[in-house]
Amino acid sequence: MEQVLTIIRDDMANIRHTKDPGTVRRTKRDDKSHPPTPITVAYGDGIGPEIMDATLRVLDAAGGSVDVETIEIGEAVYARGVTSGIEPSSWESLRRTRVFLKAPITTPQGGGFKSLNVTVRKTLGLFANVRPCPSYAPFIATKHPAMNVVIVRENEEDLYAGIEHRQTDEVVQCLKLYSRPGCERIVRYAFEYASRYGRSKVTCFTKDNIMKVTDGLFHKVFDEVAEEYPGIEHEHWIVDIGAAKLADTPELFDVIVLPNLYGDILSDVSAQIAGSVGLAGSANIGHDVSMFEAIHGSAPRRAGQDAANPSGLMLAAVQMLVHIGQGDAAALMHNAWLRTIEDGVHTYDIYDPSVSVEKVGTRAFADAVIERLGEKPSRLQPVAYAVSTDPIRIDVPVREPQDKDLVGVDVFLDFRGAPDDLGAQLEKHASDLRLVMISNRGQKVYPSGQAETICTDHWRCRFQSPDGGVVTTEQILALLGRLAAAGMPFIKTEGLFNFDGAPGYSLGQGQ
Ligand code: NAD
């Protein structure tokens, strides 16, 4: 099965589609100011082919100069038994062009399939997900006409590591992993983005009042990096009240940088309150490769009807043109799109008789944007992009590792019974270590627990040396051996480490 498709369109004079991505053919129209940039394009599933076709037509007419290599992703690839939804050979195209314009795909139902987006993001190190969420009021209804937020979401870490386990009959867990370089990369990107695009403030949301080690690291790195950008205001909010403020008064925010899960949720909230998730594009930025896509899905029920709104993918293509240094074409395309929206030429999903003038389909919407190339919006803010800027590149400084001392162990046990019974049994096997405490779902229940605390069958039992100093791996292995011999085998253990003398673990009192 051929993985690289050939689609040649006569009406796209500036875009060459190639069958063999290794031998890209190029044309260059006279009005092109840039040599063609190789890009990889995937038409996706559902409405994907229609909105990609519309987007490439506008890009071409705006003077975007690209060589297209087309790859196949999604349903057909999953159906061939490729669980990631992307053929191994397609990675070669992505590595070669380093720029991926992707239409949405349909994720198959049932288990055994991996998320294509997560696979692409993590495989290619696309660490920053950038989603501008401006209001287009009064042409698209929103309660927040003054909002103009950009969400910068960390894209690789957090709970999305996907490391999950059922540990006892009652309890499952998911590991939340943050790395110092990962935090630094995304936070630096947010400040660089603000600096590059004239934004005045960067806000960080975390939940570090509860997750002091993980979210605490993100917040700490944010504060450190912010010091290097004295011209940009910075602030931190606890994510719950920050999210409430964002939903209520988004005009108070400018650039917001968030860990993956909060960013996933709040980027959709931001796009929706700005007007519609159907209008937002996003850039997934990596060191080597970057991917650009609409944030909506493949809307299978709308497929093949020439009805879908191509705006999200068009705005993603604008981000792509800026990224590849074709800011002039990006501005032409973006301003013509804004003018089309302002002129009330709307697809069904944003059609509102009170402001819309004409309800159009996908193709006619693209035609309307093409007709307006060279025009600017008169009421919405026109855009301007610098031509030929280099993509933002983040290099995280290499740090000397800190001194790391083992000072104890959390042993996780599967046990049914009362905390004091478990405590009494464990005290007998502590030997040269001290049972410091037992917690259940993070709440300390031994010693001196409260009768009201609801306990499950999943217990964390903390052992440290009696003087609180360094312990050896042999002491811990001996403890685990004693517990196993006593019929209490461990589910898992977590080492307790000090880094440069500071505890690298939660103190475990629950919140
Ligand atoms: P969806 O975004 O495809 O559709 C949600 C609703 O919005 C539907 O009513 C749809 O008709 C409408 N809609 C979406 N995009 C539109 C557009 N451009 N123009 C007009 N109306 C539009 O979400 P879903 O229905 O939950 O998911 C459908 C499929 O897409 C699923 O298989 C899902 O896994 C997949 N998906 C893919 C991506 C991606 O590839 N990046 C993202 C999200 C969902």
Coordinates of N, CA, C and O and ligand atoms in Angstrom, one line a residue, residues 47 51 102-109 116-117 121 277-278 293-302 307-312 347-349, ligand 1:
I47 N -14.5 15.7 7.8 CA -14.5 17.0 7.1 C -13.0 17.4 6.7 O -12.8 18.4 6.1
I51 N -11.8 20.8 4.4 CA -11.3 22.0 5.0 C -9.8 22.2 4.7 O -9.3 23.3 4.6
K102 N -1.9 19.6 9.5 CA -2.7 18.4 9.7 C -4.1 18.7 9.9 O -4.5 19.5 10.7
A103 N -5.0 18.0 9.1 CA -6.4 18.0 9.3 C -6.8 17.0 10.4 O -6.1 16.1 10.7
P104 N -8.0 17.2 11.0 CA -8.4 16.3 12.0 C -8.6 14.9 11.5 O -8.9 14.7 10.3
I105 N -8.5 13.9 12.4 CA -8.8 12.5 12.1 C -9.9 12.0 13.0 O -10.2 12.6 14.0
T106 N -10.4 10.9 12.6 CA -11.4 10.2 13.4 C -10.7 9.1 14.2 O -10.0 8.3 13.6
T107 N -10.8 9.2 15.5 CA -10.1 8.2 16.4 C -11.0 7.0 16.5 O -12.2 7.1 16.8
P108 N -10.5 5.8 16.2 CA -11.4 4.6 16.2 C -11.9 4.3 17.6 O -11.2 4.6 18.6
Q109 N -13.1 3.8 17.7 CA -13.7 3.4 19.0 C -13.0 2.1 19.5 O -12.4 1.4 18.7
L116 N -3.3 9.5 17.9 CA -2.3 10.0 16.9 C -1.6 11.3 17.4 O -0.4 11.5 17.3
N117 N -2.4 12.2 17.9 CA -1.9 13.5 18.3 C -0.8 13.3 19.4 O 0.2 13.9 19.4
R121 N 3.0 14.3 19.0 CA 3.6 15.3 19.9 C 4.8 14.8 20.7 O 5.8 15.4 20.8
V277 N -15.1 26.9 19.6 CA -13.9 26.0 19.4 C -13.7 25.8 17.9 O -12.6 25.5 17.5
G278 N -14.7 25.9 17.1 CA -14.6 25.7 15.7 C -13.7 26.7 15.0 O -13.4 26.5 13.8
E293 N -2.7 22.7 13.3 CA -4.0 22.0 13.1 C -5.1 22.9 13.7 O -4.8 23.7 14.6
A294 N -6.3 22.6 13.3 CA -7.5 23.1 13.9 C -7.7 22.4 15.2 O -7.2 21.3 15.4
I295 N -8.4 23.0 16.2 CA -8.5 22.3 17.5 C -9.7 21.4 17.5 O -9.9 20.5 18.4
H296 N -10.6 21.5 16.5 CA -11.8 20.7 16.5 C -11.5 19.3 15.9 O -10.4 19.1 15.4
G297 N -12.5 18.4 16.0 CA -12.3 17.1 15.4 C -12.8 16.9 14.0 O -13.0 17.9 13.3
S298 N -13.0 15.7 13.6 CA -13.3 15.4 12.2 C -14.8 15.5 11.8 O -15.1 15.3 10.7
A299 N -15.6 15.8 12.8 CA -17.0 16.0 12.6 C -17.6 15.1 11.5 O -18.1 15.6 10.5
P300 N -17.6 13.8 11.7 CA -17.9 12.9 10.7 C -19.3 13.1 10.1 O -19.6 12.9 8.9
R301 N -20.2 13.6 11.0 CA -21.6 13.7 10.5 C -21.7 14.9 9.5 O -22.7 15.0 8.8
R302 N -20.7 15.7 9.4 CA -20.8 16.9 8.5 C -19.9 16.6 7.2 O -19.8 17.4 6.3
A307 N -20.1 21.8 4.1 CA -20.7 22.6 5.1 C -19.8 23.1 6.1 O -20.0 24.1 6.8
A308 N -18.7 22.3 6.4 CA -17.8 22.6 7.5 C -17.1 23.9 7.4 O -16.8 24.4 6.3
N309 N -16.8 24.5 8.6 CA -16.1 25.8 8.7 C -14.6 25.5 8.6 O -14.1 24.8 9.5
P310 N -13.9 26.0 7.6 CA -12.5 25.7 7.5 C -11.6 26.7 8.3 O -10.4 26.7 8.2
S311 N -12.3 27.6 9.1 CA -11.5 28.7 9.8 C -10.4 28.2 10.7 O -9.3 28.8 10.7
G312 N -10.7 27.1 11.5 CA -9.7 26.7 12.5 C -8.4 26.2 11.7 O -7.3 26.6 12.1
T347 N -20.2 30.4 7.8 CA -20.7 29.0 7.6 C -21.8 28.7 8.7 O -22.0 29.5 9.6
Y348 N -22.4 27.6 8.5 CA -23.6 27.4 9.3 C -23.4 27.4 10.8 O -24.3 27.9 11.6
D349 N -22.2 27.0 11.3 CA -21.9 26.9 12.7 C -21.8 28.2 13.4 O -22.0 28.3 14.6
Ligands
NAD1 P1 -15.8 17.4 16.6 O1 -15.0 18.6 16.9 O2 -15.4 16.7 15.4 O3 -17.3 17.9 16.5 C1 -18.0 18.5 17.6 C2 -19.2 19.3 17.1 O4 -18.7 20.4 16.4 C3 -20.0 18.6 16.1 O5 -21.4 19.0 16.2 C4 -19.5 19.0 14.7 O6 -20.5 19.0 13.7 C5 -19.1 20.5 15.0 N1 -17.9 20.9 14.3 C6 -16.6 20.5 14.5 N2 -15.8 21.1 13.7 C7 -16.6 21.8 12.8 C8 -16.3 22.6 11.7 N3 -15.0 22.8 11.3 N4 -17.3 23.2 11.1 C9 -18.6 23.0 11.5 N5 -18.9 22.3 12.5 C10 -17.9 21.7 13.2 O7 -15.8 16.5 17.9 P2 -16.3 15.0 18.1 O8 -17.6 14.8 17.4 O9 -16.2 14.8 19.6 O10 -15.2 14.1 17.4 C11 -15.3 13.5 16.1 C12 -14.0 12.8 15.9 O11 -12.9 13.7 15.8 C13 -13.7 11.7 16.9 O12 -13.2 10.6 16.3 C14 -12.6 12.4 17.7 O13 -11.7 11.4 18.3 C15 -11.9 13.1 16.6 N6 -11.0 14.3 17.1 C16 -9.9 14.5 16.4 C17 -9.1 15.6 16.7 C18 -7.8 15.8 15.9 O14 -7.5 15.1 15.0 N7 -7.0 16.8 16.3 C19 -9.5 16.5 17.7 C20 -10.7 16.2 18.4 C21 -11.5 15.1 18.0

